[in-house]
Amino acid sequence: MSAQLAFIKPCETSEKNLIEQAQQGNKKAFKQLYDLHHKRVYALCYRLSGQHYLAEEATQETFVRLWQKLPQFRGDSQFSTWLHSMTVNQALSSIKKHKSFWARFSPIYEQVELGGDEMEYQALDKHLLKLPERARIVFVLFAVEGYQHHEIAHKLNIAQGTSKAQYHRARKLLQEII
């Protein structure tokens, strides 16, 4: 029986092992973590930013930050939860940075890119792009990502009532669009 087991190929390295190896500086293990998670990270960044180039920038910055902070991951929560939180923070930071940069050149900042990469979310993404930025961000965080209004208020540095109002505004606008 043990002779048979010797010929069985070891199964793909588990995420936990990849994390441990990447924490030790193993770039191949980090690349595998990237391959496992980059589509979800990009999708979240896209839904929050509403623009492909901002989503790409935020995704890249998220993984740079992940490489820097990975040694701090202790495994107290699931890796995907930790990465999700990091992604939201990075996406919001990228949106804010980009908006303040363009605000110096033009008093009116408009979003221009449309479309979506993931087939199953294409219709949702298309409609979300039509929402005002703050309403879209609150809607995505609350309705799509499952954050509570007090968490959203803390992340966006707004009042909890403002988060609720923006969510209801987004719902009303989406109902009109649909």
PDB file of C-alpha atoms in Angstrom:
ATOM      1  CA  MET A   1       0.000   0.000   0.000  1.00  0.00           C
ATOM      2  CA  SER A   2       2.780   2.457   0.854  1.00  0.00           C
ATOM      3  CA  ALA A   3       4.467   1.655  -2.469  1.00  0.00           C
ATOM      4  CA  GLN A   4       1.324   2.820  -4.248  1.00  0.00           C
ATOM      5  CA  LEU A   5       1.249   6.021  -2.231  1.00  0.00           C
ATOM      6  CA  ALA A   6       4.796   6.813  -3.269  1.00  0.00           C
ATOM      7  CA  PHE A   7       3.649   7.114  -6.880  1.00  0.00           C
ATOM      8  CA  ILE A   8       0.735   9.448  -6.156  1.00  0.00           C
ATOM      9  CA  LYS A   9       1.649  12.997  -7.082  1.00  0.00           C
ATOM     10  CA  PRO A  10       1.351  15.396  -4.179  1.00  0.00           C
ATOM     11  CA  CYS A  11      -1.741  17.538  -4.518  1.00  0.00           C
ATOM     12  CA  GLU A  12      -1.392  21.191  -5.349  1.00  0.00           C
ATOM     13  CA  THR A  13       0.215  23.189  -2.605  1.00  0.00           C
ATOM     14  CA  SER A  14      -2.437  24.437  -0.204  1.00  0.00           C
ATOM     15  CA  GLU A  15      -3.075  28.137   0.250  1.00  0.00           C
ATOM     16  CA  LYS A  16      -1.770  27.942   3.800  1.00  0.00           C
ATOM     17  CA  ASN A  17       1.549  26.538   2.570  1.00  0.00           C
ATOM     18  CA  LEU A  18       1.719  29.168  -0.171  1.00  0.00           C
ATOM     19  CA  ILE A  19       1.180  31.899   2.408  1.00  0.00           C
ATOM     20  CA  GLU A  20       3.889  30.501   4.673  1.00  0.00           C
ATOM     21  CA  GLN A  21       6.338  30.228   1.779  1.00  0.00           C
ATOM     22  CA  ALA A  22       5.525  33.726   0.506  1.00  0.00           C
ATOM     23  CA  GLN A  23       5.980  35.109   4.019  1.00  0.00           C
ATOM     24  CA  GLN A  24       9.525  33.746   3.843  1.00  0.00           C
ATOM     25  CA  GLY A  25      10.111  35.647   0.595  1.00  0.00           C
ATOM     26  CA  ASN A  26       9.306  32.894  -1.917  1.00  0.00           C
ATOM     27  CA  LYS A  27       8.271  34.793  -5.053  1.00  0.00           C
ATOM     28  CA  LYS A  28       6.914  31.705  -6.821  1.00  0.00           C
ATOM     29  CA  ALA A  29       4.561  31.041  -3.921  1.00  0.00           C
ATOM     30  CA  PHE A  30       3.459  34.693  -3.986  1.00  0.00           C
ATOM     31  CA  LYS A  31       2.817  34.422  -7.739  1.00  0.00           C
ATOM     32  CA  GLN A  32       0.557  31.425  -7.054  1.00  0.00           C
ATOM     33  CA  LEU A  33      -1.333  33.452  -4.427  1.00  0.00           C
ATOM     34  CA  TYR A  34      -1.667  36.220  -6.997  1.00  0.00           C
ATOM     35  CA  ASP A  35      -3.018  33.756  -9.564  1.00  0.00           C
ATOM     36  CA  LEU A  36      -5.552  32.456  -7.041  1.00  0.00           C
ATOM     37  CA  HIS A  37      -6.880  35.863  -6.030  1.00  0.00           C
ATOM     38  CA  HIS A  38      -6.220  38.509  -8.694  1.00  0.00           C
ATOM     39  CA  LYS A  39      -9.569  38.109 -10.514  1.00  0.00           C
ATOM     40  CA  ARG A  40     -11.583  38.650  -7.324  1.00  0.00           C
ATOM     41  CA  VAL A  41      -9.385  41.573  -6.286  1.00  0.00           C
ATOM     42  CA  TYR A  42      -9.766  43.188  -9.704  1.00  0.00           C
ATOM     43  CA  ALA A  43     -13.546  42.638  -9.728  1.00  0.00           C
ATOM     44  CA  LEU A  44     -13.915  44.331  -6.352  1.00  0.00           C
ATOM     45  CA  CYS A  45     -11.659  47.226  -7.373  1.00  0.00           C
ATOM     46  CA  TYR A  46     -13.629  47.642 -10.591  1.00  0.00           C
ATOM     47  CA  ARG A  47     -16.981  47.701  -8.832  1.00  0.00           C
ATOM     48  CA  LEU A  48     -15.733  50.314  -6.398  1.00  0.00           C
ATOM     49  CA  SER A  49     -13.904  52.524  -8.895  1.00  0.00           C
ATOM     50  CA  GLY A  50     -16.116  52.097 -11.938  1.00  0.00           C
ATOM     51  CA  GLN A  51     -13.139  52.415 -14.276  1.00  0.00           C
ATOM     52  CA  HIS A  52     -10.844  49.770 -15.717  1.00  0.00           C
ATOM     53  CA  TYR A  53      -7.610  51.714 -15.393  1.00  0.00           C
ATOM     54  CA  LEU A  54      -8.347  52.623 -11.760  1.00  0.00           C
ATOM     55  CA  ALA A  55      -9.229  49.008 -11.023  1.00  0.00           C
ATOM     56  CA  GLU A  56      -5.985  47.840 -12.604  1.00  0.00           C
ATOM     57  CA  GLU A  57      -4.005  50.402 -10.616  1.00  0.00           C
ATOM     58  CA  ALA A  58      -5.738  49.494  -7.356  1.00  0.00           C
ATOM     59  CA  THR A  59      -5.262  45.776  -8.030  1.00  0.00           C
ATOM     60  CA  GLN A  60      -1.550  46.265  -8.642  1.00  0.00           C
ATOM     61  CA  GLU A  61      -1.178  48.436  -5.540  1.00  0.00           C
ATOM     62  CA  THR A  62      -3.110  45.867  -3.492  1.00  0.00           C
ATOM     63  CA  PHE A  63      -0.684  43.113  -4.426  1.00  0.00           C
ATOM     64  CA  VAL A  64       2.351  45.321  -3.824  1.00  0.00           C
ATOM     65  CA  ARG A  65       0.927  46.114  -0.400  1.00  0.00           C
ATOM     66  CA  LEU A  66       0.141  42.440   0.159  1.00  0.00           C
ATOM     67  CA  TRP A  67       3.782  41.525  -0.527  1.00  0.00           C
ATOM     68  CA  GLN A  68       4.881  44.162   1.991  1.00  0.00           C
ATOM     69  CA  LYS A  69       2.357  43.203   4.676  1.00  0.00           C
ATOM     70  CA  LEU A  70       2.256  39.437   4.196  1.00  0.00           C
ATOM     71  CA  PRO A  71       4.724  38.776   7.044  1.00  0.00           C
ATOM     72  CA  GLN A  72       2.184  40.441   9.376  1.00  0.00           C
ATOM     73  CA  PHE A  73      -0.566  37.943   8.483  1.00  0.00           C
ATOM     74  CA  ARG A  74      -0.931  35.672  11.505  1.00  0.00           C
ATOM     75  CA  GLY A  75      -3.817  33.524  10.327  1.00  0.00           C
ATOM     76  CA  ASP A  76      -6.270  34.814  12.948  1.00  0.00           C
ATOM     77  CA  SER A  77      -8.801  35.228  10.141  1.00  0.00           C
ATOM     78  CA  GLN A  78      -9.100  33.654   6.734  1.00  0.00           C
ATOM     79  CA  PHE A  79      -6.580  34.938   4.231  1.00  0.00           C
ATOM     80  CA  SER A  80      -9.351  35.842   1.794  1.00  0.00           C
ATOM     81  CA  THR A  81     -11.025  38.013   4.466  1.00  0.00           C
ATOM     82  CA  TRP A  82      -7.754  39.783   5.214  1.00  0.00           C
ATOM     83  CA  LEU A  83      -7.050  40.311   1.512  1.00  0.00           C
ATOM     84  CA  HIS A  84     -10.608  41.553   0.942  1.00  0.00           C
ATOM     85  CA  SER A  85     -10.224  44.207   3.626  1.00  0.00           C
ATOM     86  CA  MET A  86      -6.862  45.251   2.209  1.00  0.00           C
ATOM     87  CA  THR A  87      -8.391  45.456  -1.283  1.00  0.00           C
ATOM     88  CA  VAL A  88     -11.272  47.678  -0.170  1.00  0.00           C
ATOM     89  CA  ASN A  89      -8.906  50.028   1.630  1.00  0.00           C
ATOM     90  CA  GLN A  90      -6.527  50.182  -1.325  1.00  0.00           C
ATOM     91  CA  ALA A  91      -9.314  50.723  -3.860  1.00  0.00           C
ATOM     92  CA  LEU A  92     -10.800  53.556  -1.807  1.00  0.00           C
ATOM     93  CA  SER A  93      -7.357  55.099  -1.408  1.00  0.00           C
ATOM     94  CA  SER A  94      -6.713  54.882  -5.163  1.00  0.00           C
ATOM     95  CA  ILE A  95     -10.082  56.466  -5.961  1.00  0.00           C
ATOM     96  CA  LYS A  96      -9.409  59.315  -3.558  1.00  0.00           C
ATOM     97  CA  LYS A  97      -5.879  59.861  -4.873  1.00  0.00           C
ATOM     98  CA  HIS A  98      -7.018  59.847  -8.490  1.00  0.00           C
ATOM     99  CA  LYS A  99      -9.952  62.136  -7.845  1.00  0.00           C
ATOM    100  CA  SER A 100      -7.818  64.705  -6.013  1.00  0.00           C
ATOM    101  CA  PHE A 101      -5.224  64.614  -8.816  1.00  0.00           C
ATOM    102  CA  TRP A 102      -7.771  65.346 -11.561  1.00  0.00           C
ATOM    103  CA  ALA A 103      -9.620  67.877  -9.440  1.00  0.00           C
ATOM    104  CA  ARG A 104      -6.575  70.139  -9.802  1.00  0.00           C
ATOM    105  CA  PHE A 105      -7.074  70.279 -13.578  1.00  0.00           C
ATOM    106  CA  SER A 106     -10.820  70.184 -14.010  1.00  0.00           C
ATOM    107  CA  PRO A 107     -13.614  71.205 -11.675  1.00  0.00           C
ATOM    108  CA  ILE A 108     -15.892  68.571 -13.182  1.00  0.00           C
ATOM    109  CA  TYR A 109     -14.719  65.003 -12.952  1.00  0.00           C
ATOM    110  CA  GLU A 110     -16.682  62.524 -15.026  1.00  0.00           C
ATOM    111  CA  GLN A 111     -16.404  58.790 -15.372  1.00  0.00           C
ATOM    112  CA  VAL A 112     -16.180  57.662 -18.953  1.00  0.00           C
ATOM    113  CA  GLU A 113     -15.400  53.962 -19.194  1.00  0.00           C
ATOM    114  CA  LEU A 114     -18.199  51.444 -19.473  1.00  0.00           C
ATOM    115  CA  GLY A 115     -18.358  47.672 -19.565  1.00  0.00           C
ATOM    116  CA  GLY A 116     -17.368  44.726 -17.441  1.00  0.00           C
ATOM    117  CA  ASP A 117     -14.998  41.783 -17.696  1.00  0.00           C
ATOM    118  CA  GLU A 118     -16.858  39.128 -15.749  1.00  0.00           C
ATOM    119  CA  MET A 119     -19.803  37.826 -17.789  1.00  0.00           C
ATOM    120  CA  GLU A 120     -22.000  37.134 -14.772  1.00  0.00           C
ATOM    121  CA  TYR A 121     -21.551  40.649 -13.379  1.00  0.00           C
ATOM    122  CA  GLN A 122     -21.598  42.560 -16.653  1.00  0.00           C
ATOM    123  CA  ALA A 123     -25.163  43.862 -16.299  1.00  0.00           C
ATOM    124  CA  LEU A 124     -24.669  44.847 -12.644  1.00  0.00           C
ATOM    125  CA  ASP A 125     -21.389  46.574 -13.400  1.00  0.00           C
ATOM    126  CA  LYS A 126     -22.932  48.456 -16.324  1.00  0.00           C
ATOM    127  CA  HIS A 127     -25.708  49.800 -14.115  1.00  0.00           C
ATOM    128  CA  LEU A 128     -23.366  50.571 -11.224  1.00  0.00           C
ATOM    129  CA  LEU A 129     -21.267  52.761 -13.506  1.00  0.00           C
ATOM    130  CA  LYS A 130     -24.239  55.064 -13.951  1.00  0.00           C
ATOM    131  CA  LEU A 131     -24.415  55.826 -10.227  1.00  0.00           C
ATOM    132  CA  PRO A 132     -22.686  58.827  -8.643  1.00  0.00           C
ATOM    133  CA  GLU A 133     -19.349  57.804  -7.121  1.00  0.00           C
ATOM    134  CA  ARG A 134     -20.249  57.941  -3.412  1.00  0.00           C
ATOM    135  CA  ALA A 135     -23.595  56.198  -3.940  1.00  0.00           C
ATOM    136  CA  ARG A 136     -21.874  53.470  -6.009  1.00  0.00           C
ATOM    137  CA  ILE A 137     -19.182  52.877  -3.404  1.00  0.00           C
ATOM    138  CA  VAL A 138     -21.683  52.634  -0.550  1.00  0.00           C
ATOM    139  CA  PHE A 139     -23.980  50.376  -2.597  1.00  0.00           C
ATOM    140  CA  VAL A 140     -21.148  48.007  -3.535  1.00  0.00           C
ATOM    141  CA  LEU A 141     -19.815  47.832   0.010  1.00  0.00           C
ATOM    142  CA  PHE A 142     -23.263  47.263   1.533  1.00  0.00           C
ATOM    143  CA  ALA A 143     -25.253  45.246  -1.017  1.00  0.00           C
ATOM    144  CA  VAL A 144     -22.502  43.375  -2.845  1.00  0.00           C
ATOM    145  CA  GLU A 145     -19.733  42.997  -0.260  1.00  0.00           C
ATOM    146  CA  GLY A 146     -21.870  42.745   2.885  1.00  0.00           C
ATOM    147  CA  TYR A 147     -20.415  45.552   4.982  1.00  0.00           C
ATOM    148  CA  GLN A 148     -22.640  47.159   7.627  1.00  0.00           C
ATOM    149  CA  HIS A 149     -23.361  50.883   7.507  1.00  0.00           C
ATOM    150  CA  HIS A 150     -21.228  51.609  10.581  1.00  0.00           C
ATOM    151  CA  GLU A 151     -18.274  49.840   8.900  1.00  0.00           C
ATOM    152  CA  ILE A 152     -18.808  51.768   5.671  1.00  0.00           C
ATOM    153  CA  ALA A 153     -19.071  55.033   7.604  1.00  0.00           C
ATOM    154  CA  HIS A 154     -15.764  54.280   9.319  1.00  0.00           C
ATOM    155  CA  LYS A 155     -13.982  53.325   6.063  1.00  0.00           C
ATOM    156  CA  LEU A 156     -15.243  56.380   4.169  1.00  0.00           C
ATOM    157  CA  ASN A 157     -15.018  58.766   7.116  1.00  0.00           C
ATOM    158  CA  ILE A 158     -18.692  59.713   6.863  1.00  0.00           C
ATOM    159  CA  ALA A 159     -21.643  59.524   9.238  1.00  0.00           C
ATOM    160  CA  GLN A 160     -23.570  56.267   9.443  1.00  0.00           C
ATOM    161  CA  GLY A 161     -26.712  58.149   8.381  1.00  0.00           C
ATOM    162  CA  THR A 162     -24.885  59.398   5.294  1.00  0.00           C
ATOM    163  CA  SER A 163     -24.009  55.823   4.397  1.00  0.00           C
ATOM    164  CA  LYS A 164     -27.650  54.795   4.723  1.00  0.00           C
ATOM    165  CA  ALA A 165     -28.816  57.787   2.690  1.00  0.00           C
ATOM    166  CA  GLN A 166     -26.302  57.062  -0.074  1.00  0.00           C
ATOM    167  CA  TYR A 167     -27.364  53.418  -0.151  1.00  0.00           C
ATOM    168  CA  HIS A 168     -31.036  54.341  -0.488  1.00  0.00           C
ATOM    169  CA  ARG A 169     -30.136  56.908  -3.157  1.00  0.00           C
ATOM    170  CA  ALA A 170     -28.251  54.233  -5.095  1.00  0.00           C
ATOM    171  CA  ARG A 171     -31.158  51.785  -4.808  1.00  0.00           C
ATOM    172  CA  LYS A 172     -33.610  54.397  -6.032  1.00  0.00           C
ATOM    173  CA  LEU A 173     -31.384  55.347  -8.981  1.00  0.00           C
ATOM    174  CA  LEU A 174     -30.840  51.679  -9.888  1.00  0.00           C
ATOM    175  CA  GLN A 175     -34.596  51.063  -9.822  1.00  0.00           C
ATOM    176  CA  GLU A 176     -35.065  54.000 -12.199  1.00  0.00           C
ATOM    177  CA  ILE A 177     -32.304  52.684 -14.492  1.00  0.00           C
ATOM    178  CA  ILE A 178     -33.657  49.152 -14.537  1.00  0.00           C
TER     179      ILE A 178
END
